[in-house]
Each structure stands twice: as C-alpha cells, then as structure tokens.
PDB file of C-alpha atoms in Angstrom:
ATOM      1  CA  UNK N 121      -2.683 -46.269 -56.169  1.00  0.00           C
ATOM      2  CA  UNK N 122      -1.586 -45.794 -59.743  1.00  0.00           C
ATOM      3  CA  UNK N 123      -3.715 -43.508 -61.914  1.00  0.00           C
ATOM      4  CA  UNK N 124      -4.486 -43.232 -65.592  1.00  0.00           C
ATOM      5  CA  UNK N 125      -4.922 -40.056 -67.641  1.00  0.00           C
ATOM      6  CA  UNK N 126      -6.907 -39.882 -70.863  1.00  0.00           C
ATOM      7  CA  UNK N 127      -8.170 -37.089 -73.127  1.00  0.00           C
ATOM      8  CA  UNK N 128     -11.781 -36.216 -72.409  1.00  0.00           C
ATOM      9  CA  UNK N 129     -12.978 -36.657 -75.972  1.00  0.00           C
ATOM     10  CA  UNK N 130     -11.872 -37.566 -79.484  1.00  0.00           C
ATOM     11  CA  UNK N 131     -13.483 -37.660 -82.905  1.00  0.00           C
ATOM     12  CA  UNK N 132     -12.923 -39.968 -85.819  1.00  0.00           C
ATOM     13  CA  UNK N 133     -14.370 -40.459 -89.253  1.00  0.00           C
ATOM     14  CA  UNK N 134     -16.116 -43.723 -89.984  1.00  0.00           C
ATOM     15  CA  UNK N 135     -13.888 -46.492 -91.399  1.00  0.00           C
ATOM     16  CA  UNK N 136     -10.704 -44.693 -90.367  1.00  0.00           C
ATOM     17  CA  UNK N 137      -8.291 -45.927 -87.668  1.00  0.00           C
ATOM     18  CA  UNK N 138      -8.540 -44.459 -84.186  1.00  0.00           C
ATOM     19  CA  UNK N 139      -5.714 -44.204 -81.683  1.00  0.00           C
ATOM     20  CA  UNK N 140      -6.839 -43.616 -78.099  1.00  0.00           C
ATOM     21  CA  UNK N 141      -3.946 -42.675 -75.789  1.00  0.00           C
ATOM     22  CA  UNK N 142      -3.527 -43.302 -72.071  1.00  0.00           C
ATOM     23  CA  UNK N 143      -0.820 -42.235 -69.645  1.00  0.00           C
ATOM     24  CA  UNK N 144      -0.054 -44.316 -66.560  1.00  0.00           C
ATOM     25  CA  UNK N 145       3.299 -43.009 -65.406  1.00  0.00           C
ATOM     26  CA  UNK N 146       2.995 -44.492 -61.865  1.00  0.00           C
ATOM     27  CA  UNK N 147       2.257 -48.022 -63.049  1.00  0.00           C
ATOM     28  CA  UNK N 148       3.816 -50.853 -61.049  1.00  0.00           C
ATOM     29  CA  UNK N 149       5.545 -53.863 -62.521  1.00  0.00           C
ATOM     30  CA  UNK N 150       2.646 -56.218 -61.787  1.00  0.00           C
ATOM     31  CA  UNK N 151      -0.153 -53.909 -62.962  1.00  0.00           C
ATOM     32  CA  UNK N 152      -2.055 -55.064 -66.029  1.00  0.00           C
ATOM     33  CA  UNK N 153      -3.367 -52.490 -68.504  1.00  0.00           C
ATOM     34  CA  UNK N 154      -7.004 -52.978 -69.430  1.00  0.00           C
ATOM     35  CA  UNK N 155      -9.349 -51.180 -71.769  1.00  0.00           C
ATOM     36  CA  UNK N 156     -13.103 -51.229 -71.447  1.00  0.00           C
ATOM     37  CA  UNK N 157     -15.782 -49.328 -73.274  1.00  0.00           C
ATOM     38  CA  UNK N 158     -19.201 -48.191 -72.167  1.00  0.00           C
ATOM     39  CA  UNK N 159     -22.154 -47.665 -74.451  1.00  0.00           C
ATOM     40  CA  UNK N 160     -24.981 -45.364 -73.317  1.00  0.00           C
ATOM     41  CA  UNK N 161     -27.090 -46.761 -70.465  1.00  0.00           C
ATOM     42  CA  UNK N 162     -24.973 -49.923 -70.187  1.00  0.00           C
ATOM     43  CA  UNK N 163     -22.242 -51.229 -67.958  1.00  0.00           C
ATOM     44  CA  UNK N 164     -18.665 -51.229 -69.243  1.00  0.00           C
ATOM     45  CA  UNK N 165     -17.551 -54.125 -71.430  1.00  0.00           C
ATOM     46  CA  UNK N 166     -14.093 -55.599 -71.874  1.00  0.00           C
ATOM     47  CA  UNK N 167     -12.076 -54.650 -74.945  1.00  0.00           C
ATOM     48  CA  UNK N 168      -8.490 -55.815 -74.441  1.00  0.00           C
ATOM     49  CA  UNK N 169      -5.707 -56.117 -71.887  1.00  0.00           C
ATOM     50  CA  UNK N 170      -1.944 -56.539 -71.746  1.00  0.00           C
ATOM     51  CA  UNK N 171       1.076 -56.500 -69.470  1.00  0.00           C
ATOM     52  CA  UNK N 172       4.186 -55.712 -71.509  1.00  0.00           C
ATOM     53  CA  UNK N 173       3.760 -56.861 -75.087  1.00  0.00           C
ATOM     54  CA  UNK N 174       1.446 -55.491 -77.738  1.00  0.00           C
ATOM     55  CA  UNK N 175      -1.811 -57.413 -78.032  1.00  0.00           C
ATOM     56  CA  UNK N 176      -4.347 -57.975 -80.785  1.00  0.00           C
ATOM     57  CA  UNK N 177      -7.862 -59.351 -80.693  1.00  0.00           C
ATOM     58  CA  UNK N 178     -10.910 -59.199 -82.907  1.00  0.00           C
ATOM     59  CA  UNK N 179     -12.016 -55.867 -81.443  1.00  0.00           C
ATOM     60  CA  UNK N 180      -8.803 -53.862 -81.223  1.00  0.00           C
ATOM     61  CA  UNK N 181      -5.058 -53.710 -80.724  1.00  0.00           C
ATOM     62  CA  UNK N 182      -3.173 -52.532 -77.671  1.00  0.00           C
ATOM     63  CA  UNK N 183       0.217 -50.918 -78.054  1.00  0.00           C
ATOM     64  CA  UNK N 184       2.215 -50.637 -74.821  1.00  0.00           C
ATOM     65  CA  UNK N 185       5.239 -48.351 -74.548  1.00  0.00           C
ATOM     66  CA  UNK N 186       8.522 -50.006 -73.720  1.00  0.00           C
ATOM     67  CA  UNK N 187       8.664 -48.263 -70.307  1.00  0.00           C
ATOM     68  CA  UNK N 188       4.956 -49.122 -69.758  1.00  0.00           C
ATOM     69  CA  UNK N 189       4.156 -45.543 -68.788  1.00  0.00           C
ATOM     70  CA  UNK N 190       1.695 -45.156 -71.637  1.00  0.00           C
ATOM     71  CA  UNK N 191      -0.443 -47.242 -73.920  1.00  0.00           C
ATOM     72  CA  UNK N 192      -2.626 -46.775 -76.979  1.00  0.00           C
ATOM     73  CA  UNK N 193      -5.833 -48.525 -77.903  1.00  0.00           C
ATOM     74  CA  UNK N 194      -6.154 -48.879 -81.657  1.00  0.00           C
ATOM     75  CA  UNK N 195      -9.454 -49.403 -83.409  1.00  0.00           C
ATOM     76  CA  UNK N 196      -8.478 -50.336 -86.941  1.00  0.00           C
ATOM     77  CA  UNK N 197     -11.652 -49.167 -88.697  1.00  0.00           C
ATOM     78  CA  UNK N 198     -14.056 -47.144 -86.619  1.00  0.00           C
ATOM     79  CA  UNK N 199     -17.754 -47.759 -87.116  1.00  0.00           C
ATOM     80  CA  UNK N 200     -20.720 -45.841 -85.771  1.00  0.00           C
ATOM     81  CA  UNK N 201     -21.211 -48.658 -83.240  1.00  0.00           C
ATOM     82  CA  UNK N 202     -17.785 -47.861 -81.776  1.00  0.00           C
ATOM     83  CA  UNK N 203     -19.040 -44.530 -80.428  1.00  0.00           C
ATOM     84  CA  UNK N 204     -18.671 -44.962 -76.667  1.00  0.00           C
ATOM     85  CA  UNK N 205     -16.648 -43.913 -73.638  1.00  0.00           C
ATOM     86  CA  UNK N 206     -13.349 -45.815 -73.569  1.00  0.00           C
ATOM     87  CA  UNK N 207     -11.695 -46.404 -70.211  1.00  0.00           C
ATOM     88  CA  UNK N 208      -8.049 -47.147 -69.632  1.00  0.00           C
ATOM     89  CA  UNK N 209      -7.743 -49.134 -66.404  1.00  0.00           C
ATOM     90  CA  UNK N 210      -4.990 -50.579 -64.282  1.00  0.00           C
ATOM     91  CA  UNK N 211      -5.538 -53.920 -62.600  1.00  0.00           C
ATOM     92  CA  UNK N 212      -3.471 -53.676 -59.457  1.00  0.00           C
ATOM     93  CA  UNK N 213      -2.409 -56.315 -56.968  1.00  0.00           C
ATOM     94  CA  UNK N 214      -2.409 -55.446 -53.268  1.00  0.00           C
ATOM     95  CA  UNK N 215      -1.688 -58.072 -50.617  1.00  0.00           C
ATOM     96  CA  UNK N 216      -2.545 -60.767 -53.118  1.00  0.00           C
ATOM     97  CA  UNK N 217      -5.937 -59.309 -54.079  1.00  0.00           C
ATOM     98  CA  UNK N 218      -6.921 -57.665 -57.345  1.00  0.00           C
ATOM     99  CA  UNK N 219      -8.692 -54.384 -57.959  1.00  0.00           C
ATOM    100  CA  UNK N 220      -9.261 -52.201 -60.985  1.00  0.00           C
ATOM    101  CA  UNK N 221      -8.546 -48.470 -61.057  1.00  0.00           C
ATOM    102  CA  UNK N 222     -10.534 -46.646 -63.735  1.00  0.00           C
ATOM    103  CA  UNK N 223      -9.547 -43.403 -65.427  1.00  0.00           C
ATOM    104  CA  UNK N 224     -12.158 -40.806 -66.371  1.00  0.00           C
ATOM    105  CA  UNK N 225     -12.428 -42.122 -69.910  1.00  0.00           C
ATOM    106  CA  UNK N 226     -12.356 -40.768 -73.454  1.00  0.00           C
ATOM    107  CA  UNK N 227     -15.647 -40.165 -75.220  1.00  0.00           C
ATOM    108  CA  UNK N 228     -15.205 -41.246 -78.823  1.00  0.00           C
ATOM    109  CA  UNK N 229     -17.441 -39.694 -81.425  1.00  0.00           C
ATOM    110  CA  UNK N 230     -17.539 -41.358 -84.836  1.00  0.00           C
ATOM    111  CA  UNK N 231     -18.593 -39.214 -87.749  1.00  0.00           C
ATOM    112  CA  UNK N 232     -20.449 -40.732 -90.702  1.00  0.00           C
TER     113      UNK N 232
ATOM    114  CA  UNK Y1274     -23.806 -62.536 -71.339  1.00  0.00           C
ATOM    115  CA  UNK Y1275     -22.427 -63.175 -67.868  1.00  0.00           C
ATOM    116  CA  UNK Y1276     -25.128 -63.901 -65.321  1.00  0.00           C
ATOM    117  CA  UNK Y1277     -25.123 -60.753 -63.213  1.00  0.00           C
ATOM    118  CA  UNK Y1278     -28.230 -59.051 -61.939  1.00  0.00           C
ATOM    119  CA  UNK Y1279     -28.649 -55.983 -59.780  1.00  0.00           C
ATOM    120  CA  UNK Y1280     -31.649 -55.060 -57.714  1.00  0.00           C
ATOM    121  CA  UNK Y1281     -33.357 -52.730 -57.559  1.00  0.00           C
ATOM    122  CA  UNK Y1282     -32.625 -51.155 -60.939  1.00  0.00           C
ATOM    123  CA  UNK Y1283     -33.979 -47.804 -59.855  1.00  0.00           C
ATOM    124  CA  UNK Y1284     -34.573 -46.384 -56.397  1.00  0.00           C
ATOM    125  CA  UNK Y1285     -35.578 -43.024 -54.994  1.00  0.00           C
ATOM    126  CA  UNK Y1286     -35.116 -42.526 -51.293  1.00  0.00           C
ATOM    127  CA  UNK Y1287     -34.877 -39.758 -48.724  1.00  0.00           C
ATOM    128  CA  UNK Y1288     -31.844 -38.452 -46.894  1.00  0.00           C
ATOM    129  CA  UNK Y1289     -31.140 -40.378 -43.721  1.00  0.00           C
ATOM    130  CA  UNK Y1290     -32.818 -43.639 -44.716  1.00  0.00           C
ATOM    131  CA  UNK Y1291     -30.903 -46.919 -45.034  1.00  0.00           C
ATOM    132  CA  UNK Y1292     -30.570 -48.426 -48.510  1.00  0.00           C
ATOM    133  CA  UNK Y1293     -29.312 -51.844 -49.583  1.00  0.00           C
ATOM    134  CA  UNK Y1294     -28.384 -52.711 -53.149  1.00  0.00           C
ATOM    135  CA  UNK Y1295     -27.988 -56.322 -54.187  1.00  0.00           C
ATOM    136  CA  UNK Y1296     -25.697 -57.884 -56.762  1.00  0.00           C
ATOM    137  CA  UNK Y1297     -26.334 -61.508 -57.701  1.00  0.00           C
ATOM    138  CA  UNK Y1298     -24.164 -63.688 -59.957  1.00  0.00           C
ATOM    139  CA  UNK Y1299     -24.561 -67.174 -61.357  1.00  0.00           C
ATOM    140  CA  UNK Y1300     -20.957 -67.514 -62.617  1.00  0.00           C
ATOM    141  CA  UNK Y1301     -19.335 -68.676 -59.361  1.00  0.00           C
ATOM    142  CA  UNK Y1302     -16.664 -65.956 -59.728  1.00  0.00           C
ATOM    143  CA  UNK Y1303     -14.607 -65.306 -56.634  1.00  0.00           C
ATOM    144  CA  UNK Y1304     -14.249 -61.541 -56.998  1.00  0.00           C
ATOM    145  CA  UNK Y1305     -17.128 -59.070 -56.809  1.00  0.00           C
ATOM    146  CA  UNK Y1306     -16.900 -55.271 -56.955  1.00  0.00           C
ATOM    147  CA  UNK Y1307     -19.107 -52.271 -56.315  1.00  0.00           C
ATOM    148  CA  UNK Y1308     -18.474 -49.046 -58.262  1.00  0.00           C
ATOM    149  CA  UNK Y1309     -20.237 -45.742 -58.456  1.00  0.00           C
ATOM    150  CA  UNK Y1310     -20.351 -43.640 -61.609  1.00  0.00           C
ATOM    151  CA  UNK Y1311     -20.768 -39.895 -61.561  1.00  0.00           C
ATOM    152  CA  UNK Y1312     -20.328 -37.323 -64.336  1.00  0.00           C
ATOM    153  CA  UNK Y1313     -16.694 -36.318 -64.711  1.00  0.00           C
ATOM    154  CA  UNK Y1314     -15.397 -39.103 -62.463  1.00  0.00           C
ATOM    155  CA  UNK Y1315     -15.642 -42.281 -64.502  1.00  0.00           C
ATOM    156  CA  UNK Y1316     -16.125 -45.354 -62.299  1.00  0.00           C
ATOM    157  CA  UNK Y1317     -14.791 -45.300 -58.756  1.00  0.00           C
ATOM    158  CA  UNK Y1318     -14.342 -48.409 -56.653  1.00  0.00           C
ATOM    159  CA  UNK Y1319     -16.348 -48.456 -53.418  1.00  0.00           C
ATOM    160  CA  UNK Y1320     -15.658 -51.915 -51.977  1.00  0.00           C
ATOM    161  CA  UNK Y1321     -14.695 -55.275 -53.331  1.00  0.00           C
ATOM    162  CA  UNK Y1322     -14.765 -58.906 -52.199  1.00  0.00           C
ATOM    163  CA  UNK Y1323     -12.284 -61.660 -52.964  1.00  0.00           C
ATOM    164  CA  UNK Y1324     -14.260 -64.460 -51.358  1.00  0.00           C
ATOM    165  CA  UNK Y1325     -17.075 -65.221 -48.942  1.00  0.00           C
ATOM    166  CA  UNK Y1326     -16.715 -62.916 -45.936  1.00  0.00           C
ATOM    167  CA  UNK Y1327     -13.513 -61.405 -47.447  1.00  0.00           C
ATOM    168  CA  UNK Y1328     -13.935 -57.758 -48.343  1.00  0.00           C
ATOM    169  CA  UNK Y1329     -11.773 -54.662 -48.654  1.00  0.00           C
ATOM    170  CA  UNK Y1330     -12.206 -50.941 -49.178  1.00  0.00           C
ATOM    171  CA  UNK Y1331     -11.866 -49.107 -52.451  1.00  0.00           C
ATOM    172  CA  UNK Y1332     -11.141 -45.442 -53.088  1.00  0.00           C
ATOM    173  CA  UNK Y1333     -14.568 -44.047 -52.049  1.00  0.00           C
ATOM    174  CA  UNK Y1334     -15.723 -46.329 -49.223  1.00  0.00           C
ATOM    175  CA  UNK Y1335     -16.836 -43.733 -46.658  1.00  0.00           C
ATOM    176  CA  UNK Y1336     -20.562 -44.012 -45.942  1.00  0.00           C
ATOM    177  CA  UNK Y1337     -20.825 -47.513 -47.427  1.00  0.00           C
ATOM    178  CA  UNK Y1338     -20.610 -51.014 -46.036  1.00  0.00           C
ATOM    179  CA  UNK Y1339     -20.736 -54.397 -47.758  1.00  0.00           C
ATOM    180  CA  UNK Y1340     -21.419 -57.995 -46.940  1.00  0.00           C
ATOM    181  CA  UNK Y1341     -20.856 -61.269 -48.723  1.00  0.00           C
ATOM    182  CA  UNK Y1342     -22.276 -64.267 -46.916  1.00  0.00           C
ATOM    183  CA  UNK Y1343     -22.351 -66.509 -50.004  1.00  0.00           C
ATOM    184  CA  UNK Y1344     -20.498 -66.621 -53.292  1.00  0.00           C
ATOM    185  CA  UNK Y1345     -23.373 -65.423 -55.444  1.00  0.00           C
ATOM    186  CA  UNK Y1346     -24.480 -62.336 -53.509  1.00  0.00           C
ATOM    187  CA  UNK Y1347     -22.699 -59.070 -52.698  1.00  0.00           C
ATOM    188  CA  UNK Y1348     -24.691 -56.437 -50.816  1.00  0.00           C
ATOM    189  CA  UNK Y1349     -23.920 -52.733 -50.675  1.00  0.00           C
ATOM    190  CA  UNK Y1350     -25.493 -50.790 -47.799  1.00  0.00           C
ATOM    191  CA  UNK Y1351     -25.811 -47.067 -47.319  1.00  0.00           C
ATOM    192  CA  UNK Y1352     -26.492 -46.859 -43.584  1.00  0.00           C
ATOM    193  CA  UNK Y1353     -27.872 -43.314 -43.784  1.00  0.00           C
ATOM    194  CA  UNK Y1354     -28.194 -42.108 -47.354  1.00  0.00           C
ATOM    195  CA  UNK Y1355     -27.043 -38.592 -48.272  1.00  0.00           C
ATOM    196  CA  UNK Y1356     -27.640 -36.558 -51.410  1.00  0.00           C
ATOM    197  CA  UNK Y1357     -23.956 -36.963 -52.346  1.00  0.00           C
ATOM    198  CA  UNK Y1358     -24.622 -40.688 -52.761  1.00  0.00           C
ATOM    199  CA  UNK Y1359     -26.990 -40.059 -55.640  1.00  0.00           C
ATOM    200  CA  UNK Y1360     -25.282 -41.980 -58.421  1.00  0.00           C
ATOM    201  CA  UNK Y1361     -25.381 -44.967 -60.730  1.00  0.00           C
ATOM    202  CA  UNK Y1362     -24.001 -48.046 -59.009  1.00  0.00           C
ATOM    203  CA  UNK Y1363     -22.423 -50.903 -60.954  1.00  0.00           C
ATOM    204  CA  UNK Y1364     -21.542 -54.345 -59.730  1.00  0.00           C
ATOM    205  CA  UNK Y1365     -18.832 -56.371 -61.449  1.00  0.00           C
ATOM    206  CA  UNK Y1366     -17.392 -59.866 -61.136  1.00  0.00           C
ATOM    207  CA  UNK Y1367     -14.143 -61.491 -62.164  1.00  0.00           C
ATOM    208  CA  UNK Y1368     -12.210 -64.708 -61.733  1.00  0.00           C
ATOM    209  CA  UNK Y1369      -8.519 -63.784 -62.081  1.00  0.00           C
ATOM    210  CA  UNK Y1370      -7.211 -67.072 -60.735  1.00  0.00           C
ATOM    211  CA  UNK Y1371      -8.003 -68.707 -64.065  1.00  0.00           C
ATOM    212  CA  UNK Y1372      -5.568 -66.325 -65.733  1.00  0.00           C
ATOM    213  CA  UNK Y1373      -8.329 -64.410 -67.445  1.00  0.00           C
ATOM    214  CA  UNK Y1374      -8.496 -60.799 -66.348  1.00  0.00           C
ATOM    215  CA  UNK Y1375     -11.885 -59.766 -67.643  1.00  0.00           C
ATOM    216  CA  UNK Y1376     -14.460 -58.067 -65.457  1.00  0.00           C
ATOM    217  CA  UNK Y1377     -18.127 -58.530 -66.252  1.00  0.00           C
ATOM    218  CA  UNK Y1378     -20.519 -55.741 -65.294  1.00  0.00           C
ATOM    219  CA  UNK Y1379     -24.116 -55.738 -64.236  1.00  0.00           C
ATOM    220  CA  UNK Y1380     -26.740 -53.403 -65.733  1.00  0.00           C
ATOM    221  CA  UNK Y1381     -26.449 -50.794 -62.974  1.00  0.00           C
ATOM    222  CA  UNK Y1382     -28.726 -49.321 -60.296  1.00  0.00           C
ATOM    223  CA  UNK Y1383     -29.735 -45.699 -60.479  1.00  0.00           C
ATOM    224  CA  UNK Y1384     -30.098 -44.319 -56.956  1.00  0.00           C
ATOM    225  CA  UNK Y1385     -31.537 -40.903 -56.199  1.00  0.00           C
ATOM    226  CA  UNK Y1386     -31.353 -39.526 -52.662  1.00  0.00           C
ATOM    227  CA  UNK Y1387     -33.665 -36.554 -52.099  1.00  0.00           C
TER     228      UNK Y1387
END
C-alpha cells in the first residue's frame, strides 16, 4: 500500500499562513489525497481532499504537485483553534473497495 | 454531527479474555472501518466492511475479527486480549458511492488490557 510521510511537528504564529507538507511518492493514479485533523480527545475530522487539481474550501486549500508525489495543506490564517494533529491520508481502491491509509500526522502548534 | 456511537467508551480487561467493541451508525453508510490509534503510529486500519457480511483486512488485523450482520452495526472482537492491544479504537463510516469521500469518525473507545 502507498504511504504518506509528514513532519512530526510544526509551529505557526496566530493569524499567519501555515503550509503543512506531505510526501506520497508511491501514490497510484486512482488514489485520492485527503487531509483530516484531530483535536485532543476527539476522533479525526475531515478537512479537504483532492485528486489532481488544487482545491479550496472554507477551512483550507490543498495544493497538489503536478506529479502527485507530494501535497501541501494550506491554512490561510492560523487561529488557536487550529492547533491539532493534521493527517495526510491516501484513499486507495483495491478490488473495487475503498480504504484509507493514514500517515503519522503533523502536530501543529499555534502561538498567540 | 454524523450519527456514530461506540460502546463501550472505556473498558479495562485482563489478558486472555474476549472483548467485543460495537460501532453503531444511523446514516445508512455502506462502508464502516475500525482503526486503532497508538502514540507514534497515527491511525492504523484493522478491518473494514463495504456492505453487510462483506469485510476485509487492514494493515494490523492479526488478533482481531469483525462481523457485520446489518448495515448499522460493525463489531470488533478481540478473541483473547493481549497487552499489545491496549489502544484507543475508532470507528468510521463513509459512503463513497455518492461521490463524496468524507469519513466520519466516532468518539473512540479506550481499551486497557492488564
């Protein structure tokens, strides 16, 4: 199965942009790139996903490299509530079924 | 919030005893997943189901079995619990056939095996 690699931790100042990188060099052509985040003592929650093109939603933007071997989650203005563990995930398709492969995540610390 | 509940939320058991965790959904989603979360490992897929009675193994399935006899329930069983199975277990659901890829997660079950 394809894997994702992320830095263990990152820091950002409040109200500044944050770029969270992810490497997925063994990604397959049908694998979707997902990002989830997990707040303390909660289950992960969806942030954004994409296949080939860059994506924007109200929470974040996702920039996908042209060769799809890496991606970057962009939080445009970090707030203290954005402090969480961010997971870069591949949704893979095997024999017509779908499963999600999580990386180990990046712990984002936001400084006031 | 998606209607996903997990029971029990906390459990302490002894090595060698059987344990069953339950995931219940009210969303009628076809896919259900069991993950475990341990420090330094993120979430790892144990088993998943893509329909009633249709299940498959994930990356850490040894020592676990699952059953799905109806759409809303997905059971995870540890036949003989070991201390290495002490973890936080998350259930998730999704309905990819609608074109929407999002997974929804339950609140988690903290299992301690002494």
